[in-house]
Amino acid sequence: MSGTIPIENEALTGSLQQDIRTLKGILDRSADIQFRYLEIGARLHGVLVFVNGLTNQDLINAHVVKPLIEMSSGQPDSPPEELAAFLKNRVLSVGQITTPQQVYELVDDILSGSTVLLVDGMKQALSISAVQWDKRSVEEPATEAVIRGARDGFTESLTTNTVLIRKRLQTSQLKMESMKIGRLSRTQVILAYLDGIADPAVIEEIRSRLKRIDIDGILESGYIEELIEDNHRSIFPQILNTERPDRVAACLLEGKAALLINNTPFALVMPMTFLGFLQATEDYYQRYLFSTCLRWLRYFLAFCALTLPSIYIALTTFHQEMIPLSLFLSIASARDTVPFPAVVEALLMEVTFEGLREAGVRLPKTVGQAVSIVGALVIGQAAVQAGIVGAPLVIIVSFTGISSFVLPSYNQAISIRLLRFPLMFLASTLGLYGILLGLLAILIHLARLRSFGVPFMAPVAPVHLSALKDTLVRAPWSSMKTRPPETAKRNLTRMRNSDKRR
Amino acid sequence: MGGFPRWLRVFLASCAASLLLSGCWSRNEINDIVVVTAVGIDKQKDQYIVSLQVPISRLLGPAISGGGTNTKLVSDAARTMSETGVTIMEAYRKIQQKIPREIYFTHNRIIVFGEEMAQSGILPVMDFFERYRQPQLASYILVTKGRAADVLSYKPKIESLAGHQFREELTNGSVLAVHAKDFMNALMDDGIEPAAGQVEIISGDARGNSEETGQNLKLPDEKTTIAMLGTAVFKEDKLVGWLDDEETRGLLWIKNEVKSGGVITIAIPETEGGGKISAQLNVCNTKMIPNIGGDEPSLRLRIESHVEIFENSSRLDLSDPQTVEKVEKMMETDALNRIGEVLDKVQKELRADIFGFGDAFYRKYPKVWNHELKKQWDDRFPYLPVQVTAKVKVEGTGLSNKTYRDGVK
């Protein structure tokens, strides 16, 4: 993990002055790194180095500084080599202490919030992990609200996030491998998976891809997502990102792996299939008949979000004979006043709608109300009355907009939103044939895509009949005895003989 | 797409993309076309008069932007344009010159022939409708006494377009609803002659007898309405005669095309208390059973229907099964009479086999039909002995049993 900026590969010398000078050389000009000098046992000199704000001051004061200062002068009578062990085992009443020797380890620890104790004559330093900083409390995830289900979401603190997963999967099979990615950001990343269910080949693939990342900083999971994806140029995401720990836990149970990344509440789950993005966590918490219907609704609306404006353009421009007469006359009368061809009208409305949506994301709450009024009145009503767009098109555009909100996964929703536009162009030049060509191209692309070795369109292509019961419908739990074969090949049994009665 | 050098890939992709440069052929904005909802054809000496009914979309859409003036114009929503020409296409071209938008036949529903046109043979006209690219063989065919153009320019009251009104009345089931393709099939087939519905503009008030109202009246708009009155009978492609309302009902019965809604009324003789009973036909089944006994072909018509009595103004008590049986017998007689009338008229007077008896023979005795009967059918049909048996079953008597008359002494 070493980059172009060399960190000393030296070891501590043991001489306090020397070591302090080394450290100060590396950590200079940083007002938030404190050096707190103290006397240990009235004989030895030591220094505590820590980052102001990242440490639990009370803990340090009470359990490190106090015991050290109060050590009687006769105490550290052991030779210096055993001083570190003595301090660690007998004096410092703190939970996590390690003993690094290399300078770069020290620097790493200091910068990640540990407090480092250097003592004159000690060749090792004591790295005390008492990290505490202001973090957001666990609250409902902003982007994925549910009606029924847990309301805790990930936060920016990695330890909180791992706890949320650990609470749900209290098994020794849950493995959490840690690594640091990013030369300058040294972001801690945790790879979580269930040993025995997840495919070891896939886990190894993930590990190797993570190791290959050579970037200066990882600020958000999106960076990692793009860097390890199979095909980052594709419009469709192949890795899921979610703020919900229950979603992650469910995916882990299916044999997938999760990446928890420090400083972001968005965890990554891989490998994913296209249909996996269309499933919502709540499907499994509500009754299965209702969830099945909701799933069908979602599939239908996803299709609408993709093709509805294009179908409108194709029908009104090329295939008027397919529109029933009364509808035809309605549309014709509405379009009488519009000076543009159907394509331009549709594009205008779509672009306006997208602009409105983006503006809504960035607006401060106080202005938000005004914008929705502007949107509804200006664009809906006034534009129709002014004869710039026709009323049927406003309906179509709003329905398309609503449909795209139905998709549970935002990154997939944006790809579908984006694909609308090429389809509209194809519809305006080649009619329904153009739409079919576009859909075929999308299908071919999707079928070729793989996510960490798993075909993206599984279980539809290649077909796994048993797995279809969880994609086409939401089968009741009594039927879901096996895990999805595409990710959990090794361990398919989910339930054993639990339902003799049903 | 591995393996191909980059320049080749780019080249192929741009070749594929250049497909889009060809432009959008056959592209038609909705406002550049005008749909035709009804077509009328008349004949004048040697020329055809083609009338097209086109709706004006501006007046037909939902009321937008303070439209209060729309209501008055709704019945004016369609325009009829006529032109003469030596062929249909010529006349149609001339009409196209008068309209700023392209004429689109795809939503057409009705083709109306004037009497003169129908009498001179409509085969040349049907060729146009079959050949022209836009599909019209699903339209209904209607014939009118007088001129088709007048029927087309009728301003309907209940629907917004006359074309709508025609179509709804046709699917009512009170008259023969013939699609152009069925008409053509009947034309080409030796075993059946085509027939079509008859449409007239009549007075909206009480109907007089058909001679008076047979002509297209020039009454003020508020008093007239369009009605499907009867049937036009063709031999080959020429009109040979008309069937009136009653006869049409018999025709529908024979052809097994009675939809629910047909009504049978019988009059109870005075000796039993007088009054009338009306029943609605729920189910009607007719079987044509041809028979070649010895050398003479004959046909048996077996009619079965289930009716439900909805009006009883006689003194008969319908809760008594014996009375019901009597009523059934009376209805059967009525049915036989009605069918007998139609048979007479069509066989003896019009001599055109619109029932499809020939087809029935073909189905059962194909060899005999093909060798002998086909050629002689024109001569044999008028003398074909037809034996009719009818069976009527009263399924129910509506919601009440006894009549009110019993209570009023």
Short mmCIF file of N, CA and C in Angstrom, two decimals, chain A residues 192-332:
data_model
loop_
_atom_site.label_atom_id
_atom_site.label_comp_id
_atom_site.label_asym_id
_atom_site.label_seq_id
_atom_site.Cartn_x
_atom_site.Cartn_y
_atom_site.Cartn_z
N ALA A 192 -17.13 -7.59 4.12
CA ALA A 192 -17.90 -8.50 4.96
C ALA A 192 -18.53 -9.58 4.10
N TYR A 193 -18.51 -10.80 4.60
CA TYR A 193 -19.18 -11.88 3.87
C TYR A 193 -19.42 -13.01 4.85
N LEU A 194 -20.26 -13.96 4.45
CA LEU A 194 -20.54 -15.11 5.29
C LEU A 194 -19.74 -16.29 4.77
N ASP A 195 -18.80 -16.69 5.54
CA ASP A 195 -17.95 -17.78 5.14
C ASP A 195 -18.79 -19.05 5.08
N GLY A 196 -18.67 -19.80 3.98
CA GLY A 196 -19.46 -21.01 3.86
C GLY A 196 -20.66 -20.83 2.96
N ILE A 197 -21.07 -19.59 2.74
CA ILE A 197 -22.16 -19.35 1.80
C ILE A 197 -21.63 -18.62 0.57
N ALA A 198 -20.81 -17.62 0.82
CA ALA A 198 -20.29 -16.84 -0.30
C ALA A 198 -19.28 -17.67 -1.07
N ASP A 199 -19.20 -17.41 -2.33
CA ASP A 199 -18.29 -18.14 -3.20
C ASP A 199 -16.87 -17.64 -2.98
N PRO A 200 -15.96 -18.48 -2.56
CA PRO A 200 -14.61 -17.99 -2.25
C PRO A 200 -13.93 -17.38 -3.47
N ALA A 201 -14.25 -17.87 -4.64
CA ALA A 201 -13.63 -17.30 -5.84
C ALA A 201 -14.04 -15.85 -6.00
N VAL A 202 -15.30 -15.58 -5.74
CA VAL A 202 -15.78 -14.20 -5.86
C VAL A 202 -15.13 -13.32 -4.82
N ILE A 203 -15.01 -13.83 -3.60
CA ILE A 203 -14.40 -13.04 -2.53
C ILE A 203 -12.96 -12.74 -2.89
N GLU A 204 -12.29 -13.73 -3.41
CA GLU A 204 -10.90 -13.51 -3.79
C GLU A 204 -10.81 -12.48 -4.90
N GLU A 205 -11.73 -12.53 -5.83
CA GLU A 205 -11.76 -11.56 -6.91
C GLU A 205 -11.94 -10.15 -6.37
N ILE A 206 -12.84 -10.04 -5.41
CA ILE A 206 -13.07 -8.71 -4.82
C ILE A 206 -11.81 -8.23 -4.15
N ARG A 207 -11.20 -9.13 -3.40
CA ARG A 207 -9.99 -8.74 -2.67
C ARG A 207 -8.92 -8.27 -3.64
N SER A 208 -8.75 -9.03 -4.70
CA SER A 208 -7.66 -8.65 -5.62
C SER A 208 -7.98 -7.33 -6.30
N ARG A 209 -9.24 -7.12 -6.64
CA ARG A 209 -9.56 -5.84 -7.28
C ARG A 209 -9.34 -4.68 -6.33
N LEU A 210 -9.67 -4.89 -5.05
CA LEU A 210 -9.45 -3.82 -4.09
C LEU A 210 -7.97 -3.53 -3.95
N LYS A 211 -7.19 -4.60 -3.96
CA LYS A 211 -5.75 -4.38 -3.79
C LYS A 211 -5.17 -3.62 -4.97
N ARG A 212 -5.80 -3.79 -6.10
CA ARG A 212 -5.26 -3.15 -7.29
C ARG A 212 -5.55 -1.66 -7.36
N ILE A 213 -6.39 -1.18 -6.46
CA ILE A 213 -6.77 0.22 -6.56
C ILE A 213 -5.57 1.09 -6.22
N ASP A 214 -5.25 2.00 -7.07
CA ASP A 214 -4.13 2.89 -6.82
C ASP A 214 -4.61 4.31 -7.05
N ILE A 215 -5.19 4.88 -6.03
CA ILE A 215 -5.75 6.21 -6.19
C ILE A 215 -5.37 7.01 -4.97
N ASP A 216 -5.39 8.31 -5.09
CA ASP A 216 -4.91 9.06 -3.95
C ASP A 216 -5.93 9.17 -2.82
N GLY A 217 -7.20 9.25 -3.18
CA GLY A 217 -8.15 9.36 -2.09
C GLY A 217 -9.48 8.66 -2.39
N ILE A 218 -10.01 8.02 -1.39
CA ILE A 218 -11.35 7.45 -1.52
C ILE A 218 -12.25 8.27 -0.64
N LEU A 219 -13.12 9.03 -1.23
CA LEU A 219 -13.97 9.88 -0.42
C LEU A 219 -15.35 9.29 -0.22
N GLU A 220 -15.75 8.49 -1.18
CA GLU A 220 -17.10 7.93 -1.06
C GLU A 220 -17.09 6.56 -1.69
N SER A 221 -18.10 5.77 -1.37
CA SER A 221 -18.12 4.41 -1.92
C SER A 221 -18.22 4.44 -3.44
N GLY A 222 -18.71 5.53 -3.97
CA GLY A 222 -18.81 5.63 -5.42
C GLY A 222 -17.47 5.49 -6.11
N TYR A 223 -16.42 5.99 -5.48
CA TYR A 223 -15.08 5.85 -6.07
C TYR A 223 -14.74 4.38 -6.21
N ILE A 224 -14.92 3.66 -5.12
CA ILE A 224 -14.57 2.24 -5.15
C ILE A 224 -15.47 1.51 -6.13
N GLU A 225 -16.74 1.89 -6.14
CA GLU A 225 -17.68 1.22 -7.04
C GLU A 225 -17.17 1.29 -8.47
N GLU A 226 -16.77 2.48 -8.86
CA GLU A 226 -16.34 2.61 -10.25
C GLU A 226 -15.03 1.89 -10.50
N LEU A 227 -14.18 1.86 -9.46
CA LEU A 227 -12.86 1.29 -9.70
C LEU A 227 -12.87 -0.23 -9.73
N ILE A 228 -13.84 -0.86 -9.10
CA ILE A 228 -13.80 -2.32 -9.13
C ILE A 228 -14.91 -2.95 -9.96
N GLU A 229 -15.74 -2.14 -10.57
CA GLU A 229 -16.84 -2.70 -11.36
C GLU A 229 -16.32 -3.48 -12.56
N ASP A 230 -17.11 -4.45 -13.00
CA ASP A 230 -16.71 -5.18 -14.21
C ASP A 230 -16.65 -4.26 -15.40
N ASN A 231 -17.70 -3.46 -15.56
CA ASN A 231 -17.77 -2.62 -16.73
C ASN A 231 -18.22 -1.25 -16.28
N HIS A 232 -17.25 -0.40 -15.97
CA HIS A 232 -17.65 0.89 -15.42
C HIS A 232 -18.17 1.82 -16.50
N ARG A 233 -18.01 1.43 -17.77
CA ARG A 233 -18.51 2.31 -18.82
C ARG A 233 -19.98 2.07 -19.12
N SER A 234 -20.49 1.00 -18.58
CA SER A 234 -21.89 0.69 -18.88
C SER A 234 -22.80 1.68 -18.18
N ILE A 235 -23.97 1.87 -18.74
CA ILE A 235 -24.91 2.78 -18.10
C ILE A 235 -25.48 2.15 -16.83
N PHE A 236 -25.52 0.84 -16.83
CA PHE A 236 -26.17 0.17 -15.71
C PHE A 236 -25.17 -0.11 -14.59
N PRO A 237 -25.58 0.11 -13.35
CA PRO A 237 -24.68 -0.21 -12.25
C PRO A 237 -24.64 -1.71 -12.04
N GLN A 238 -23.47 -2.23 -11.67
CA GLN A 238 -23.41 -3.65 -11.35
C GLN A 238 -23.18 -3.90 -9.87
N ILE A 239 -23.09 -2.79 -9.12
CA ILE A 239 -22.88 -2.91 -7.68
C ILE A 239 -23.96 -2.09 -7.00
N LEU A 240 -24.55 -2.69 -5.99
CA LEU A 240 -25.62 -2.00 -5.29
C LEU A 240 -25.03 -1.11 -4.20
N ASN A 241 -25.60 0.05 -4.00
CA ASN A 241 -25.22 0.82 -2.82
C ASN A 241 -26.47 1.08 -2.00
N THR A 242 -26.32 0.93 -0.70
CA THR A 242 -27.49 1.04 0.15
C THR A 242 -27.11 1.60 1.50
N GLU A 243 -28.07 2.24 2.13
CA GLU A 243 -27.85 2.79 3.47
C GLU A 243 -28.44 1.90 4.54
N ARG A 244 -29.06 0.81 4.11
CA ARG A 244 -29.80 0.02 5.07
C ARG A 244 -29.02 -1.21 5.50
N PRO A 245 -28.80 -1.38 6.79
CA PRO A 245 -28.10 -2.57 7.24
C PRO A 245 -28.92 -3.84 7.03
N ASP A 246 -30.24 -3.75 7.08
CA ASP A 246 -30.99 -5.00 6.90
C ASP A 246 -30.90 -5.48 5.46
N ARG A 247 -30.78 -4.54 4.55
CA ARG A 247 -30.61 -4.95 3.16
C ARG A 247 -29.27 -5.65 2.97
N VAL A 248 -28.25 -5.08 3.61
CA VAL A 248 -26.92 -5.67 3.49
C VAL A 248 -26.92 -7.06 4.11
N ALA A 249 -27.55 -7.18 5.28
CA ALA A 249 -27.57 -8.49 5.94
C ALA A 249 -28.29 -9.51 5.07
N ALA A 250 -29.40 -9.10 4.46
CA ALA A 250 -30.12 -10.05 3.61
C ALA A 250 -29.26 -10.48 2.43
N CYS A 251 -28.54 -9.53 1.86
CA CYS A 251 -27.67 -9.87 0.73
C CYS A 251 -26.55 -10.80 1.17
N LEU A 252 -26.02 -10.55 2.37
CA LEU A 252 -24.95 -11.43 2.85
C LEU A 252 -25.47 -12.85 3.00
N LEU A 253 -26.71 -12.97 3.46
CA LEU A 253 -27.29 -14.30 3.62
C LEU A 253 -27.47 -14.99 2.30
N GLU A 254 -27.53 -14.21 1.22
CA GLU A 254 -27.68 -14.85 -0.07
C GLU A 254 -26.35 -15.18 -0.70
N GLY A 255 -25.30 -14.91 -0.01
CA GLY A 255 -23.99 -15.25 -0.56
C GLY A 255 -23.27 -14.09 -1.20
N LYS A 256 -23.80 -12.89 -1.03
CA LYS A 256 -23.11 -11.75 -1.61
C LYS A 256 -22.10 -11.20 -0.61
N ALA A 257 -21.27 -10.29 -1.07
CA ALA A 257 -20.30 -9.67 -0.18
C ALA A 257 -20.60 -8.20 -0.08
N ALA A 258 -20.21 -7.59 1.05
CA ALA A 258 -20.49 -6.17 1.24
C ALA A 258 -19.21 -5.44 1.57
N LEU A 259 -19.14 -4.20 1.13
CA LEU A 259 -18.01 -3.35 1.47
C LEU A 259 -18.53 -2.20 2.30
N LEU A 260 -18.00 -2.07 3.52
CA LEU A 260 -18.35 -0.92 4.34
C LEU A 260 -17.18 0.03 4.30
N ILE A 261 -17.46 1.28 4.02
CA ILE A 261 -16.38 2.23 3.82
C ILE A 261 -16.51 3.35 4.81
N ASN A 262 -15.38 3.73 5.37
CA ASN A 262 -15.39 4.77 6.37
C ASN A 262 -15.81 6.09 5.74
N ASN A 263 -16.43 6.92 6.53
CA ASN A 263 -16.86 8.26 6.12
C ASN A 263 -18.00 8.30 5.14
N THR A 264 -18.64 7.19 4.91
CA THR A 264 -19.83 7.26 4.07
C THR A 264 -20.84 6.27 4.57
N PRO A 265 -22.10 6.66 4.58
CA PRO A 265 -23.11 5.70 5.01
C PRO A 265 -23.52 4.72 3.92
N PHE A 266 -22.96 4.86 2.73
CA PHE A 266 -23.41 3.99 1.65
C PHE A 266 -22.49 2.79 1.54
N ALA A 267 -23.06 1.64 1.80
CA ALA A 267 -22.29 0.41 1.70
C ALA A 267 -22.48 -0.15 0.29
N LEU A 268 -21.50 -0.95 -0.14
CA LEU A 268 -21.59 -1.55 -1.47
C LEU A 268 -21.87 -3.03 -1.32
N VAL A 269 -22.69 -3.54 -2.19
CA VAL A 269 -22.98 -4.97 -2.17
C VAL A 269 -22.71 -5.52 -3.57
N MET A 270 -22.01 -6.62 -3.62
CA MET A 270 -21.74 -7.23 -4.91
C MET A 270 -21.64 -8.73 -4.72
N PRO A 271 -21.83 -9.56 -5.72
CA PRO A 271 -22.28 -9.24 -7.07
C PRO A 271 -23.78 -9.07 -7.14
N MET A 272 -24.27 -8.23 -8.04
CA MET A 272 -25.70 -7.97 -8.14
C MET A 272 -26.19 -8.35 -9.52
N THR A 273 -27.47 -8.69 -9.58
CA THR A 273 -28.08 -8.91 -10.89
C THR A 273 -29.06 -7.78 -11.17
N PHE A 274 -29.42 -7.67 -12.42
CA PHE A 274 -30.34 -6.61 -12.83
C PHE A 274 -31.64 -6.67 -12.05
N LEU A 275 -32.17 -7.88 -11.91
CA LEU A 275 -33.44 -8.00 -11.20
C LEU A 275 -33.26 -7.79 -9.71
N GLY A 276 -32.05 -7.99 -9.23
CA GLY A 276 -31.80 -7.75 -7.82
C GLY A 276 -31.98 -6.28 -7.47
N PHE A 277 -31.66 -5.40 -8.41
CA PHE A 277 -31.85 -3.98 -8.15
C PHE A 277 -33.31 -3.63 -8.02
N LEU A 278 -34.15 -4.40 -8.68
CA LEU A 278 -35.57 -4.06 -8.68
C LEU A 278 -36.29 -4.60 -7.45
N GLN A 279 -35.58 -5.33 -6.61
CA GLN A 279 -36.25 -5.84 -5.42
C GLN A 279 -36.07 -4.84 -4.30
N ALA A 280 -37.11 -4.67 -3.53
CA ALA A 280 -37.03 -3.76 -2.40
C ALA A 280 -37.01 -4.57 -1.12
N THR A 281 -36.38 -4.03 -0.10
CA THR A 281 -36.31 -4.78 1.16
C THR A 281 -37.69 -5.04 1.71
N GLU A 282 -38.59 -4.08 1.50
CA GLU A 282 -39.88 -4.23 2.12
C GLU A 282 -40.68 -5.39 1.53
N ASP A 283 -40.30 -5.84 0.35
CA ASP A 283 -41.00 -6.97 -0.25
C ASP A 283 -41.04 -8.15 0.69
N TYR A 284 -39.98 -8.29 1.47
CA TYR A 284 -39.92 -9.47 2.32
C TYR A 284 -40.55 -9.26 3.69
N TYR A 285 -40.92 -8.02 3.95
CA TYR A 285 -41.51 -7.79 5.27
C TYR A 285 -43.02 -7.78 5.20
N GLN A 286 -43.55 -7.46 4.02
CA GLN A 286 -45.00 -7.44 3.88
C GLN A 286 -45.49 -8.80 3.40
N ARG A 287 -46.78 -8.95 3.31
CA ARG A 287 -47.35 -10.24 2.94
C ARG A 287 -47.04 -10.56 1.48
N TYR A 288 -46.89 -11.82 1.18
CA TYR A 288 -46.30 -12.15 -0.11
C TYR A 288 -47.21 -11.86 -1.28
N LEU A 289 -48.51 -11.97 -1.11
CA LEU A 289 -49.39 -11.68 -2.25
C LEU A 289 -49.27 -10.22 -2.65
N PHE A 290 -49.30 -9.38 -1.62
CA PHE A 290 -49.19 -7.96 -1.88
C PHE A 290 -47.84 -7.64 -2.49
N SER A 291 -46.81 -8.25 -1.95
CA SER A 291 -45.48 -7.98 -2.49
C SER A 291 -45.37 -8.43 -3.92
N THR A 292 -46.00 -9.55 -4.25
CA THR A 292 -45.95 -10.01 -5.63
C THR A 292 -46.57 -8.98 -6.56
N CYS A 293 -47.76 -8.50 -6.18
CA CYS A 293 -48.42 -7.51 -7.04
C CYS A 293 -47.58 -6.25 -7.14
N LEU A 294 -46.99 -5.87 -6.02
CA LEU A 294 -46.16 -4.67 -6.04
C LEU A 294 -44.97 -4.85 -6.95
N ARG A 295 -44.43 -6.05 -6.97
CA ARG A 295 -43.31 -6.33 -7.86
C ARG A 295 -43.71 -6.18 -9.30
N TRP A 296 -44.88 -6.73 -9.63
CA TRP A 296 -45.32 -6.62 -11.02
C TRP A 296 -45.53 -5.16 -11.39
N LEU A 297 -46.10 -4.42 -10.45
CA LEU A 297 -46.29 -3.00 -10.69
C LEU A 297 -44.95 -2.33 -10.98
N ARG A 298 -43.96 -2.71 -10.19
CA ARG A 298 -42.65 -2.10 -10.36
C ARG A 298 -42.06 -2.45 -11.71
N TYR A 299 -42.19 -3.68 -12.14
CA TYR A 299 -41.65 -4.06 -13.45
C TYR A 299 -42.35 -3.27 -14.54
N PHE A 300 -43.68 -3.19 -14.42
CA PHE A 300 -44.44 -2.48 -15.44
C PHE A 300 -44.04 -1.02 -15.48
N LEU A 301 -43.93 -0.40 -14.29
CA LEU A 301 -43.60 1.01 -14.27
C LEU A 301 -42.18 1.26 -14.72
N ALA A 302 -41.29 0.31 -14.44
CA ALA A 302 -39.92 0.47 -14.94
C ALA A 302 -39.94 0.49 -16.46
N PHE A 303 -40.72 -0.40 -17.04
CA PHE A 303 -40.83 -0.40 -18.49
C PHE A 303 -41.42 0.90 -18.99
N CYS A 304 -42.44 1.39 -18.29
CA CYS A 304 -43.06 2.65 -18.70
C CYS A 304 -42.06 3.78 -18.63
N ALA A 305 -41.30 3.82 -17.52
CA ALA A 305 -40.35 4.90 -17.35
C ALA A 305 -39.37 4.92 -18.51
N LEU A 306 -39.08 3.75 -19.03
CA LEU A 306 -38.12 3.68 -20.12
C LEU A 306 -38.75 4.05 -21.45
N THR A 307 -39.95 3.58 -21.70
CA THR A 307 -40.44 3.66 -23.08
C THR A 307 -41.65 4.52 -23.31
N LEU A 308 -42.30 5.01 -22.27
CA LEU A 308 -43.58 5.68 -22.53
C LEU A 308 -43.47 6.90 -23.45
N PRO A 309 -42.53 7.82 -23.21
CA PRO A 309 -42.50 8.96 -24.13
C PRO A 309 -42.17 8.51 -25.55
N SER A 310 -41.30 7.49 -25.66
CA SER A 310 -40.95 7.05 -27.01
C SER A 310 -42.14 6.45 -27.71
N ILE A 311 -42.94 5.69 -26.96
CA ILE A 311 -44.12 5.09 -27.59
C ILE A 311 -45.08 6.17 -28.04
N TYR A 312 -45.23 7.19 -27.20
CA TYR A 312 -46.12 8.29 -27.60
C TYR A 312 -45.62 8.93 -28.88
N ILE A 313 -44.32 9.21 -28.93
CA ILE A 313 -43.78 9.84 -30.13
C ILE A 313 -43.97 8.93 -31.34
N ALA A 314 -43.66 7.65 -31.16
CA ALA A 314 -43.74 6.74 -32.30
C ALA A 314 -45.17 6.64 -32.81
N LEU A 315 -46.11 6.49 -31.89
CA LEU A 315 -47.50 6.32 -32.33
C LEU A 315 -48.04 7.56 -33.00
N THR A 316 -47.75 8.73 -32.43
CA THR A 316 -48.37 9.91 -33.03
C THR A 316 -47.66 10.36 -34.28
N THR A 317 -46.42 9.93 -34.45
CA THR A 317 -45.72 10.40 -35.64
C THR A 317 -45.80 9.40 -36.79
N PHE A 318 -45.74 8.12 -36.48
CA PHE A 318 -45.67 7.14 -37.55
C PHE A 318 -46.87 6.22 -37.62
N HIS A 319 -47.45 5.92 -36.50
CA HIS A 319 -48.42 4.83 -36.50
C HIS A 319 -49.77 5.32 -36.01
N GLN A 320 -50.29 6.35 -36.64
CA GLN A 320 -51.56 6.89 -36.13
C GLN A 320 -52.69 5.89 -36.22
N GLU A 321 -52.53 4.90 -37.11
CA GLU A 321 -53.66 3.97 -37.24
C GLU A 321 -53.83 3.09 -36.02
N MET A 322 -52.83 3.10 -35.13
CA MET A 322 -52.97 2.25 -33.97
C MET A 322 -53.70 2.94 -32.82
N ILE A 323 -53.95 4.21 -32.97
CA ILE A 323 -54.62 4.92 -31.89
C ILE A 323 -56.12 4.87 -32.15
N PRO A 324 -56.91 4.50 -31.15
CA PRO A 324 -58.36 4.48 -31.36
C PRO A 324 -58.89 5.87 -31.70
N LEU A 325 -59.96 5.94 -32.40
CA LEU A 325 -60.38 7.19 -33.01
C LEU A 325 -60.59 8.31 -32.00
N SER A 326 -61.31 8.03 -30.92
CA SER A 326 -61.61 9.15 -30.01
C SER A 326 -60.34 9.68 -29.36
N LEU A 327 -59.44 8.78 -29.02
CA LEU A 327 -58.16 9.23 -28.45
C LEU A 327 -57.39 10.04 -29.47
N PHE A 328 -57.45 9.55 -30.70
CA PHE A 328 -56.77 10.23 -31.78
C PHE A 328 -57.26 11.66 -31.90
N LEU A 329 -58.59 11.82 -31.88
CA LEU A 329 -59.13 13.17 -32.03
C LEU A 329 -58.76 14.05 -30.85
N SER A 330 -58.74 13.45 -29.67
CA SER A 330 -58.32 14.21 -28.48
C SER A 330 -56.91 14.73 -28.64
N ILE A 331 -56.02 13.81 -28.99
CA ILE A 331 -54.63 14.22 -29.13
C ILE A 331 -54.49 15.24 -30.25
N ALA A 332 -55.19 15.01 -31.34
CA ALA A 332 -55.07 15.93 -32.46
C ALA A 332 -55.54 17.32 -32.07
#
